[in-house]
C-alpha cells in the first residue's frame, strides 16, 4: 500500500499480516517513478505518480513477488541515518530500483485491469508536527549504536532531557517507547543477518547487542 505524505486511512487486514512500513521523501518517490513509468499508456489506472492523489493505493502483487522484495525492504529500513546524505541517498536508490523492478508486473496495465483497492472506511489528512530534536537524536543513537546496553535513563542523559519527558515525547512521535523501538531495531537487523548472511545465531545475536543467544 502506498500512502501519501500527511494522508491516513483505516483498513482491516486479513488475519495473518506481515507488515513493513517504509518512509520515503514523497518528491523522491514521485520523481523516481516518473522515470520508470514514462509511458503512461502502459501503467495501471491511478498508479502513475501524476495520477496518484496520495490516498491509499493498494496493489496485490502475490506472495512470490512479496517474498522476493522483502529483503530489499528490510535493507531500505536500515539505511544508515548517520551516513553522509550523499551516501545514504545513493544507497537508497541502489536498493529502491531493484525493488521497483520486481514489482513492475503489479504496476503495469494488464488488459485494462484496474488496481484492486481495499474498502477504506476512514480517510483524511494528518497534521504533521515537527519531530522533537531529542526524539530525532534518540532514534539515530539507538540505530547506530544498537549493540550498547541502553536504558531509558542512559538515553535520556545522552540527549539531555529527563527520562519521563523522553519517554512521553518519544512514544507520542514514534508510536512506541524507546526500549521497544530498540528491540524492534535489533530484531530487524538480526533477521537480516540470519536470512542474508552465513552468521550463526550466536554471532548475529552479538552483532545486534544480545550477548545471550537464547534471547534471539
mmCIF file of N, CA and C in Angstrom, residues 89-200:
data_model
loop_
_atom_site.group_PDB
_atom_site.id
_atom_site.type_symbol
_atom_site.label_atom_id
_atom_site.label_comp_id
_atom_site.label_asym_id
_atom_site.label_seq_id
_atom_site.Cartn_x
_atom_site.Cartn_y
_atom_site.Cartn_z
ATOM 1 N N UNK A 89 21.619 8.573 0.259
ATOM 2 C CA UNK A 89 20.757 8.678 -0.922
ATOM 3 C C UNK A 89 21.166 7.679 -1.993
ATOM 4 N N UNK A 90 22.467 7.546 -2.215
ATOM 5 C CA UNK A 90 22.947 6.590 -3.216
ATOM 6 C C UNK A 90 22.551 5.166 -2.833
ATOM 7 N N UNK A 91 22.685 4.856 -1.540
ATOM 8 C CA UNK A 91 22.307 3.529 -1.059
ATOM 9 C C UNK A 91 20.820 3.291 -1.246
ATOM 10 N N UNK A 92 20.021 4.306 -0.933
ATOM 11 C CA UNK A 92 18.576 4.177 -1.083
ATOM 12 C C UNK A 92 18.198 3.902 -2.537
ATOM 13 N N UNK A 93 18.778 4.652 -3.462
ATOM 14 C CA UNK A 93 18.464 4.461 -4.877
ATOM 15 C C UNK A 93 18.877 3.060 -5.335
ATOM 16 N N UNK A 94 20.053 2.602 -4.869
ATOM 17 C CA UNK A 94 20.533 1.287 -5.294
ATOM 18 C C UNK A 94 19.633 0.165 -4.807
ATOM 19 N N UNK A 95 18.930 0.369 -3.694
ATOM 20 C CA UNK A 95 18.008 -0.640 -3.173
ATOM 21 C C UNK A 95 16.608 -0.475 -3.752
ATOM 22 N N UNK A 96 16.201 0.768 -3.948
ATOM 23 C CA UNK A 96 14.839 1.034 -4.401
ATOM 24 C C UNK A 96 14.629 0.578 -5.843
ATOM 25 N N UNK A 97 15.627 0.771 -6.687
ATOM 26 C CA UNK A 97 15.471 0.438 -8.107
ATOM 27 C C UNK A 97 15.176 -1.046 -8.343
ATOM 28 N N UNK A 98 15.938 -1.988 -7.751
ATOM 29 C CA UNK A 98 15.585 -3.399 -7.959
ATOM 30 C C UNK A 98 14.245 -3.777 -7.335
ATOM 31 N N UNK A 99 13.861 -3.093 -6.253
ATOM 32 C CA UNK A 99 12.549 -3.371 -5.659
ATOM 33 C C UNK A 99 11.441 -2.997 -6.634
ATOM 34 N N UNK A 100 11.594 -1.854 -7.298
ATOM 35 C CA UNK A 100 10.604 -1.433 -8.292
ATOM 36 C C UNK A 100 10.591 -2.398 -9.469
ATOM 37 N N UNK A 101 11.771 -2.868 -9.878
ATOM 38 C CA UNK A 101 11.835 -3.810 -10.999
ATOM 39 C C UNK A 101 11.060 -5.092 -10.682
ATOM 40 N N UNK A 102 11.195 -5.591 -9.468
ATOM 41 C CA UNK A 102 10.467 -6.796 -9.073
ATOM 42 C C UNK A 102 8.966 -6.543 -9.085
ATOM 43 N N UNK A 103 8.554 -5.339 -8.672
ATOM 44 C CA UNK A 103 7.129 -5.022 -8.552
ATOM 45 C C UNK A 103 6.488 -4.592 -9.861
ATOM 46 N N UNK A 104 7.259 -4.443 -10.929
ATOM 47 C CA UNK A 104 6.717 -3.899 -12.180
ATOM 48 C C UNK A 104 5.459 -4.608 -12.692
ATOM 49 N N UNK A 105 5.382 -5.952 -12.649
ATOM 50 C CA UNK A 105 4.155 -6.594 -13.156
ATOM 51 C C UNK A 105 2.890 -6.108 -12.462
ATOM 52 N N UNK A 106 3.029 -5.673 -11.207
ATOM 53 C CA UNK A 106 1.873 -5.173 -10.467
ATOM 54 C C UNK A 106 1.505 -3.764 -10.882
ATOM 55 N N UNK A 107 2.468 -3.011 -11.408
ATOM 56 C CA UNK A 107 2.256 -1.609 -11.741
ATOM 57 C C UNK A 107 1.783 -1.396 -13.175
ATOM 58 N N UNK A 108 2.112 -2.341 -14.057
ATOM 59 C CA UNK A 108 1.779 -2.178 -15.466
ATOM 60 C C UNK A 108 0.394 -2.727 -15.762
ATOM 61 N N UNK A 109 -0.265 -2.096 -16.718
ATOM 62 C CA UNK A 109 -1.626 -2.476 -17.080
ATOM 63 C C UNK A 109 -1.645 -3.873 -17.688
ATOM 64 N N UNK A 110 -2.689 -4.598 -17.379
ATOM 65 C CA UNK A 110 -2.861 -5.948 -17.910
ATOM 66 C C UNK A 110 -4.273 -6.060 -18.467
ATOM 67 N N UNK A 111 -4.403 -5.861 -19.774
ATOM 68 C CA UNK A 111 -5.720 -5.923 -20.423
ATOM 69 C C UNK A 111 -6.734 -4.975 -19.782
ATOM 70 N N UNK A 112 -6.230 -3.797 -19.428
ATOM 71 C CA UNK A 112 -7.144 -2.792 -18.900
ATOM 72 C C UNK A 112 -7.577 -3.025 -17.475
ATOM 73 N N UNK A 113 -6.878 -3.906 -16.758
ATOM 74 C CA UNK A 113 -7.283 -4.204 -15.388
ATOM 75 C C UNK A 113 -7.110 -2.978 -14.504
ATOM 76 N N UNK A 114 -7.994 -2.837 -13.566
ATOM 77 C CA UNK A 114 -7.929 -1.733 -12.606
ATOM 78 C C UNK A 114 -7.327 -2.252 -11.312
ATOM 79 N N UNK A 115 -6.397 -1.510 -10.684
ATOM 80 C CA UNK A 115 -5.800 -2.000 -9.444
ATOM 81 C C UNK A 115 -6.835 -2.220 -8.363
ATOM 82 N N UNK A 116 -6.673 -3.315 -7.630
ATOM 83 C CA UNK A 116 -7.596 -3.595 -6.545
ATOM 84 C C UNK A 116 -7.319 -2.662 -5.371
ATOM 85 N N UNK A 117 -8.391 -2.217 -4.720
ATOM 86 C CA UNK A 117 -8.252 -1.370 -3.544
ATOM 87 C C UNK A 117 -9.061 -1.971 -2.412
ATOM 88 N N UNK A 118 -8.554 -1.838 -1.200
ATOM 89 C CA UNK A 118 -9.358 -2.204 -0.055
ATOM 90 C C UNK A 118 -10.428 -1.141 0.150
ATOM 91 N N UNK A 119 -11.519 -1.538 0.782
ATOM 92 C CA UNK A 119 -12.500 -0.545 1.194
ATOM 93 C C UNK A 119 -11.874 0.287 2.310
ATOM 94 N N UNK A 120 -11.890 1.601 2.150
ATOM 95 C CA UNK A 120 -11.287 2.481 3.138
ATOM 96 C C UNK A 120 -12.398 3.230 3.858
ATOM 97 N N UNK A 121 -12.856 2.735 5.012
ATOM 98 C CA UNK A 121 -13.976 3.372 5.687
ATOM 99 C C UNK A 121 -13.651 4.744 6.241
ATOM 100 N N UNK A 122 -12.368 4.998 6.514
ATOM 101 C CA UNK A 122 -11.954 6.290 7.052
ATOM 102 C C UNK A 122 -10.717 6.741 6.302
ATOM 103 N N UNK A 123 -10.700 7.982 5.873
ATOM 104 C CA UNK A 123 -9.506 8.528 5.251
ATOM 105 C C UNK A 123 -9.464 10.026 5.502
ATOM 106 N N UNK A 124 -8.307 10.609 5.400
ATOM 107 C CA UNK A 124 -8.197 12.037 5.629
ATOM 108 C C UNK A 124 -6.755 12.474 5.644
ATOM 109 N N UNK A 125 -6.516 13.670 6.149
ATOM 110 C CA UNK A 125 -5.166 14.221 6.235
ATOM 111 C C UNK A 125 -4.750 14.381 7.685
ATOM 112 N N UNK A 126 -3.461 14.275 7.907
ATOM 113 C CA UNK A 126 -2.906 14.405 9.246
ATOM 114 C C UNK A 126 -2.171 15.731 9.388
ATOM 115 N N UNK A 127 -2.236 16.302 10.571
ATOM 116 C CA UNK A 127 -1.315 17.382 10.891
ATOM 117 C C UNK A 127 0.061 16.758 11.099
ATOM 118 N N UNK A 128 1.115 17.462 10.753
ATOM 119 C CA UNK A 128 2.454 16.900 10.832
ATOM 120 C C UNK A 128 3.346 17.758 11.726
ATOM 121 N N UNK A 129 3.268 17.562 13.049
ATOM 122 C CA UNK A 129 4.142 18.328 13.937
ATOM 123 C C UNK A 129 5.598 17.932 13.717
ATOM 124 N N UNK A 130 6.522 18.858 13.833
ATOM 125 C CA UNK A 130 7.937 18.519 13.653
ATOM 126 C C UNK A 130 8.405 17.541 14.726
ATOM 127 N N UNK A 131 9.309 16.639 14.338
ATOM 128 C CA UNK A 131 9.867 15.688 15.287
ATOM 129 C C UNK A 131 10.799 16.440 16.245
ATOM 130 N N UNK A 132 10.592 16.242 17.541
ATOM 131 C CA UNK A 132 11.407 16.925 18.531
ATOM 132 C C UNK A 132 12.869 16.490 18.407
ATOM 133 N N UNK A 133 13.783 17.426 18.632
ATOM 134 C CA UNK A 133 15.201 17.125 18.475
ATOM 135 C C UNK A 133 15.651 15.965 19.365
ATOM 136 N N UNK A 134 15.245 15.892 20.653
ATOM 137 C CA UNK A 134 15.672 14.745 21.464
ATOM 138 C C UNK A 134 15.188 13.407 20.906
ATOM 139 N N UNK A 135 14.011 13.389 20.304
ATOM 140 C CA UNK A 135 13.490 12.154 19.717
ATOM 141 C C UNK A 135 14.310 11.779 18.493
ATOM 142 N N UNK A 136 14.545 12.760 17.636
ATOM 143 C CA UNK A 136 15.331 12.504 16.424
ATOM 144 C C UNK A 136 16.724 12.003 16.781
ATOM 145 N N UNK A 137 17.343 12.636 17.765
ATOM 146 C CA UNK A 137 18.676 12.223 18.194
ATOM 147 C C UNK A 137 18.647 10.828 18.821
ATOM 148 N N UNK A 138 17.614 10.528 19.586
ATOM 149 C CA UNK A 138 17.484 9.212 20.213
ATOM 150 C C UNK A 138 17.379 8.114 19.170
ATOM 151 N N UNK A 139 16.596 8.341 18.129
ATOM 152 C CA UNK A 139 16.441 7.349 17.062
ATOM 153 C C UNK A 139 17.783 7.064 16.405
ATOM 154 N N UNK A 140 18.547 8.118 16.123
ATOM 155 C CA UNK A 140 19.858 7.945 15.498
ATOM 156 C C UNK A 140 20.782 7.144 16.406
ATOM 157 N N UNK A 141 20.787 7.468 17.701
ATOM 158 C CA UNK A 141 21.655 6.755 18.645
ATOM 159 C C UNK A 141 21.294 5.274 18.733
ATOM 160 N N UNK A 142 20.016 4.975 18.855
ATOM 161 C CA UNK A 142 19.600 3.581 19.019
ATOM 162 C C UNK A 142 19.880 2.768 17.770
ATOM 163 N N UNK A 143 19.752 3.376 16.605
ATOM 164 C CA UNK A 143 20.018 2.639 15.372
ATOM 165 C C UNK A 143 21.505 2.469 15.116
ATOM 166 N N UNK A 144 22.287 3.510 15.355
ATOM 167 C CA UNK A 144 23.706 3.460 15.015
ATOM 168 C C UNK A 144 24.538 2.767 16.084
ATOM 169 N N UNK A 145 24.024 2.662 17.321
ATOM 170 C CA UNK A 145 24.775 2.038 18.423
ATOM 171 C C UNK A 145 23.902 1.014 19.128
ATOM 172 N N UNK A 146 23.265 0.162 18.348
ATOM 173 C CA UNK A 146 22.303 -0.787 18.917
ATOM 174 C C UNK A 146 22.962 -1.853 19.781
ATOM 175 N N UNK A 147 24.271 -2.056 19.641
ATOM 176 C CA UNK A 147 24.931 -3.101 20.423
ATOM 177 C C UNK A 147 25.174 -2.671 21.865
ATOM 178 N N UNK A 148 25.015 -1.397 22.160
ATOM 179 C CA UNK A 148 25.316 -0.909 23.509
ATOM 180 C C UNK A 148 24.174 -1.240 24.476
ATOM 181 N N UNK A 149 24.475 -1.342 25.776
ATOM 182 C CA UNK A 149 23.458 -1.715 26.774
ATOM 183 C C UNK A 149 22.593 -0.515 27.180
ATOM 184 N N UNK A 150 21.710 -0.112 26.309
ATOM 185 C CA UNK A 150 20.905 1.086 26.537
ATOM 186 C C UNK A 150 19.861 0.882 27.635
ATOM 187 N N UNK A 151 19.627 1.943 28.366
ATOM 188 C CA UNK A 151 18.467 2.057 29.254
ATOM 189 C C UNK A 151 17.830 3.402 28.946
ATOM 190 N N UNK A 152 16.597 3.595 29.386
ATOM 191 C CA UNK A 152 15.949 4.878 29.152
ATOM 192 C C UNK A 152 16.727 5.990 29.845
ATOM 193 N N UNK A 153 17.236 5.708 31.043
ATOM 194 C CA UNK A 153 17.995 6.716 31.763
ATOM 195 C C UNK A 153 19.247 7.139 31.027
ATOM 196 N N UNK A 154 19.991 6.169 30.504
ATOM 197 C CA UNK A 154 21.212 6.491 29.765
ATOM 198 C C UNK A 154 20.898 7.252 28.487
ATOM 199 N N UNK A 155 19.841 6.830 27.791
ATOM 200 C CA UNK A 155 19.460 7.507 26.559
ATOM 201 C C UNK A 155 19.039 8.952 26.847
ATOM 202 N N UNK A 156 18.267 9.141 27.908
ATOM 203 C CA UNK A 156 17.826 10.487 28.282
ATOM 204 C C UNK A 156 19.020 11.373 28.604
ATOM 205 N N UNK A 157 20.028 10.810 29.282
ATOM 206 C CA UNK A 157 21.224 11.588 29.599
ATOM 207 C C UNK A 157 21.976 11.991 28.338
ATOM 208 N N UNK A 158 22.021 11.094 27.345
ATOM 209 C CA UNK A 158 22.712 11.385 26.087
ATOM 210 C C UNK A 158 22.056 12.551 25.343
ATOM 211 N N UNK A 159 20.746 12.665 25.418
ATOM 212 C CA UNK A 159 20.042 13.720 24.673
ATOM 213 C C UNK A 159 19.631 14.876 25.578
ATOM 214 N N UNK A 160 20.072 14.815 26.838
ATOM 215 C CA UNK A 160 19.924 15.934 27.785
ATOM 216 C C UNK A 160 18.479 16.309 28.088
ATOM 217 N N UNK A 161 17.649 15.290 28.352
ATOM 218 C CA UNK A 161 16.286 15.534 28.833
ATOM 219 C C UNK A 161 15.995 14.525 29.935
ATOM 220 N N UNK A 162 14.887 14.709 30.649
ATOM 221 C CA UNK A 162 14.538 13.768 31.707
ATOM 222 C C UNK A 162 13.995 12.469 31.117
ATOM 223 N N UNK A 163 14.067 11.402 31.895
ATOM 224 C CA UNK A 163 13.534 10.114 31.444
ATOM 225 C C UNK A 163 12.048 10.219 31.123
ATOM 226 N N UNK A 164 11.302 10.866 31.999
ATOM 227 C CA UNK A 164 9.853 10.954 31.800
ATOM 228 C C UNK A 164 9.516 11.733 30.538
ATOM 229 N N UNK A 165 10.224 12.844 30.320
ATOM 230 C CA UNK A 165 9.946 13.659 29.131
ATOM 231 C C UNK A 165 10.293 12.898 27.864
ATOM 232 N N UNK A 166 11.452 12.235 27.858
ATOM 233 C CA UNK A 166 11.857 11.493 26.669
ATOM 234 C C UNK A 166 10.863 10.379 26.359
ATOM 235 N N UNK A 167 10.468 9.628 27.377
ATOM 236 C CA UNK A 167 9.522 8.529 27.164
ATOM 237 C C UNK A 167 8.209 9.056 26.593
ATOM 238 N N UNK A 168 7.744 10.176 27.120
ATOM 239 C CA UNK A 168 6.460 10.725 26.684
ATOM 240 C C UNK A 168 6.516 11.197 25.237
ATOM 241 N N UNK A 169 7.507 12.041 24.903
ATOM 242 C CA UNK A 169 7.540 12.599 23.543
ATOM 243 C C UNK A 169 7.954 11.538 22.524
ATOM 244 N N UNK A 170 8.840 10.609 22.924
ATOM 245 C CA UNK A 170 9.250 9.541 22.013
ATOM 246 C C UNK A 170 8.050 8.674 21.648
ATOM 247 N N UNK A 171 7.278 8.285 22.641
ATOM 248 C CA UNK A 171 6.102 7.445 22.403
ATOM 249 C C UNK A 171 5.070 8.177 21.563
ATOM 250 N N UNK A 172 4.884 9.458 21.808
ATOM 251 C CA UNK A 172 3.931 10.249 21.031
ATOM 252 C C UNK A 172 4.331 10.328 19.562
ATOM 253 N N UNK A 173 5.621 10.546 19.300
ATOM 254 C CA UNK A 173 6.056 10.853 17.936
ATOM 255 C C UNK A 173 6.538 9.638 17.158
ATOM 256 N N UNK A 174 6.977 8.591 17.848
ATOM 257 C CA UNK A 174 7.443 7.382 17.156
ATOM 258 C C UNK A 174 6.389 6.287 17.193
ATOM 259 N N UNK A 175 5.562 6.287 18.237
ATOM 260 C CA UNK A 175 4.496 5.298 18.324
ATOM 261 C C UNK A 175 4.772 4.171 19.291
ATOM 262 N N UNK A 176 6.017 4.037 19.732
ATOM 263 C CA UNK A 176 6.386 3.041 20.740
ATOM 264 C C UNK A 176 7.385 3.679 21.688
ATOM 265 N N UNK A 177 7.563 3.088 22.857
ATOM 266 C CA UNK A 177 8.528 3.590 23.828
ATOM 267 C C UNK A 177 9.955 3.336 23.342
ATOM 268 N N UNK A 178 10.934 4.089 23.869
ATOM 269 C CA UNK A 178 12.320 3.970 23.369
ATOM 270 C C UNK A 178 12.877 2.552 23.387
ATOM 271 N N UNK A 179 12.688 1.815 24.480
ATOM 272 C CA UNK A 179 13.269 0.477 24.548
ATOM 273 C C UNK A 179 12.550 -0.511 23.635
ATOM 274 N N UNK A 180 11.244 -0.283 23.403
ATOM 275 C CA UNK A 180 10.530 -1.117 22.436
ATOM 276 C C UNK A 180 11.060 -0.842 21.028
ATOM 277 N N UNK A 181 11.349 0.420 20.751
ATOM 278 C CA UNK A 181 11.932 0.773 19.453
ATOM 279 C C UNK A 181 13.281 0.087 19.272
ATOM 280 N N UNK A 182 14.082 0.045 20.348
ATOM 281 C CA UNK A 182 15.383 -0.612 20.275
ATOM 282 C C UNK A 182 15.224 -2.102 19.997
ATOM 283 N N UNK A 183 14.270 -2.748 20.667
ATOM 284 C CA UNK A 183 14.028 -4.173 20.433
ATOM 285 C C UNK A 183 13.664 -4.424 18.969
ATOM 286 N N UNK A 184 12.791 -3.598 18.418
ATOM 287 C CA UNK A 184 12.364 -3.788 17.030
ATOM 288 C C UNK A 184 13.509 -3.516 16.059
ATOM 289 N N UNK A 185 14.353 -2.530 16.380
ATOM 290 C CA UNK A 185 15.514 -2.242 15.539
ATOM 291 C C UNK A 185 16.480 -3.420 15.550
ATOM 292 N N UNK A 186 16.749 -3.955 16.729
ATOM 293 C CA UNK A 186 17.634 -5.121 16.830
ATOM 294 C C UNK A 186 17.041 -6.331 16.116
ATOM 295 N N UNK A 187 15.746 -6.531 16.267
ATOM 296 C CA UNK A 187 15.098 -7.676 15.634
ATOM 297 C C UNK A 187 15.181 -7.591 14.116
ATOM 298 N N UNK A 188 14.995 -6.379 13.571
ATOM 299 C CA UNK A 188 15.082 -6.199 12.122
ATOM 300 C C UNK A 188 16.474 -6.538 11.617
ATOM 301 N N UNK A 189 17.501 -6.027 12.302
ATOM 302 C CA UNK A 189 18.869 -6.303 11.871
ATOM 303 C C UNK A 189 19.229 -7.772 12.097
ATOM 304 N N UNK A 190 18.781 -8.370 13.204
ATOM 305 C CA UNK A 190 19.046 -9.778 13.460
ATOM 306 C C UNK A 190 18.429 -10.650 12.355
ATOM 307 N N UNK A 191 17.192 -10.330 11.976
ATOM 308 C CA UNK A 191 16.528 -11.077 10.907
ATOM 309 C C UNK A 191 17.308 -10.975 9.609
ATOM 310 N N UNK A 192 17.770 -9.759 9.305
ATOM 311 C CA UNK A 192 18.552 -9.575 8.075
ATOM 312 C C UNK A 192 19.820 -10.420 8.116
ATOM 313 N N UNK A 193 20.530 -10.415 9.236
ATOM 314 C CA UNK A 193 21.772 -11.181 9.348
ATOM 315 C C UNK A 193 21.528 -12.675 9.182
ATOM 316 N N UNK A 194 20.447 -13.183 9.781
ATOM 317 C CA UNK A 194 20.152 -14.613 9.702
ATOM 318 C C UNK A 194 19.749 -15.016 8.278
ATOM 319 N N UNK A 195 18.959 -14.176 7.628
ATOM 320 C CA UNK A 195 18.424 -14.544 6.314
ATOM 321 C C UNK A 195 19.386 -14.224 5.173
ATOM 322 N N UNK A 196 20.282 -13.255 5.366
ATOM 323 C CA UNK A 196 21.080 -12.781 4.248
ATOM 324 C C UNK A 196 22.583 -13.012 4.420
ATOM 325 N N UNK A 197 23.000 -13.569 5.546
ATOM 326 C CA UNK A 197 24.414 -13.902 5.740
ATOM 327 C C UNK A 197 24.521 -15.328 6.260
ATOM 328 N N UNK A 198 25.760 -15.788 6.418
ATOM 329 C CA UNK A 198 26.007 -17.145 6.926
ATOM 330 C C UNK A 198 26.358 -17.140 8.410
ATOM 331 N N UNK A 199 26.149 -16.034 9.087
ATOM 332 C CA UNK A 199 26.486 -15.960 10.512
ATOM 333 C C UNK A 199 25.643 -16.935 11.324
ATOM 334 N N UNK A 200 26.258 -17.619 12.288
ATOM 335 C CA UNK A 200 25.463 -18.432 13.217
ATOM 336 C C UNK A 200 24.664 -17.522 14.143
#
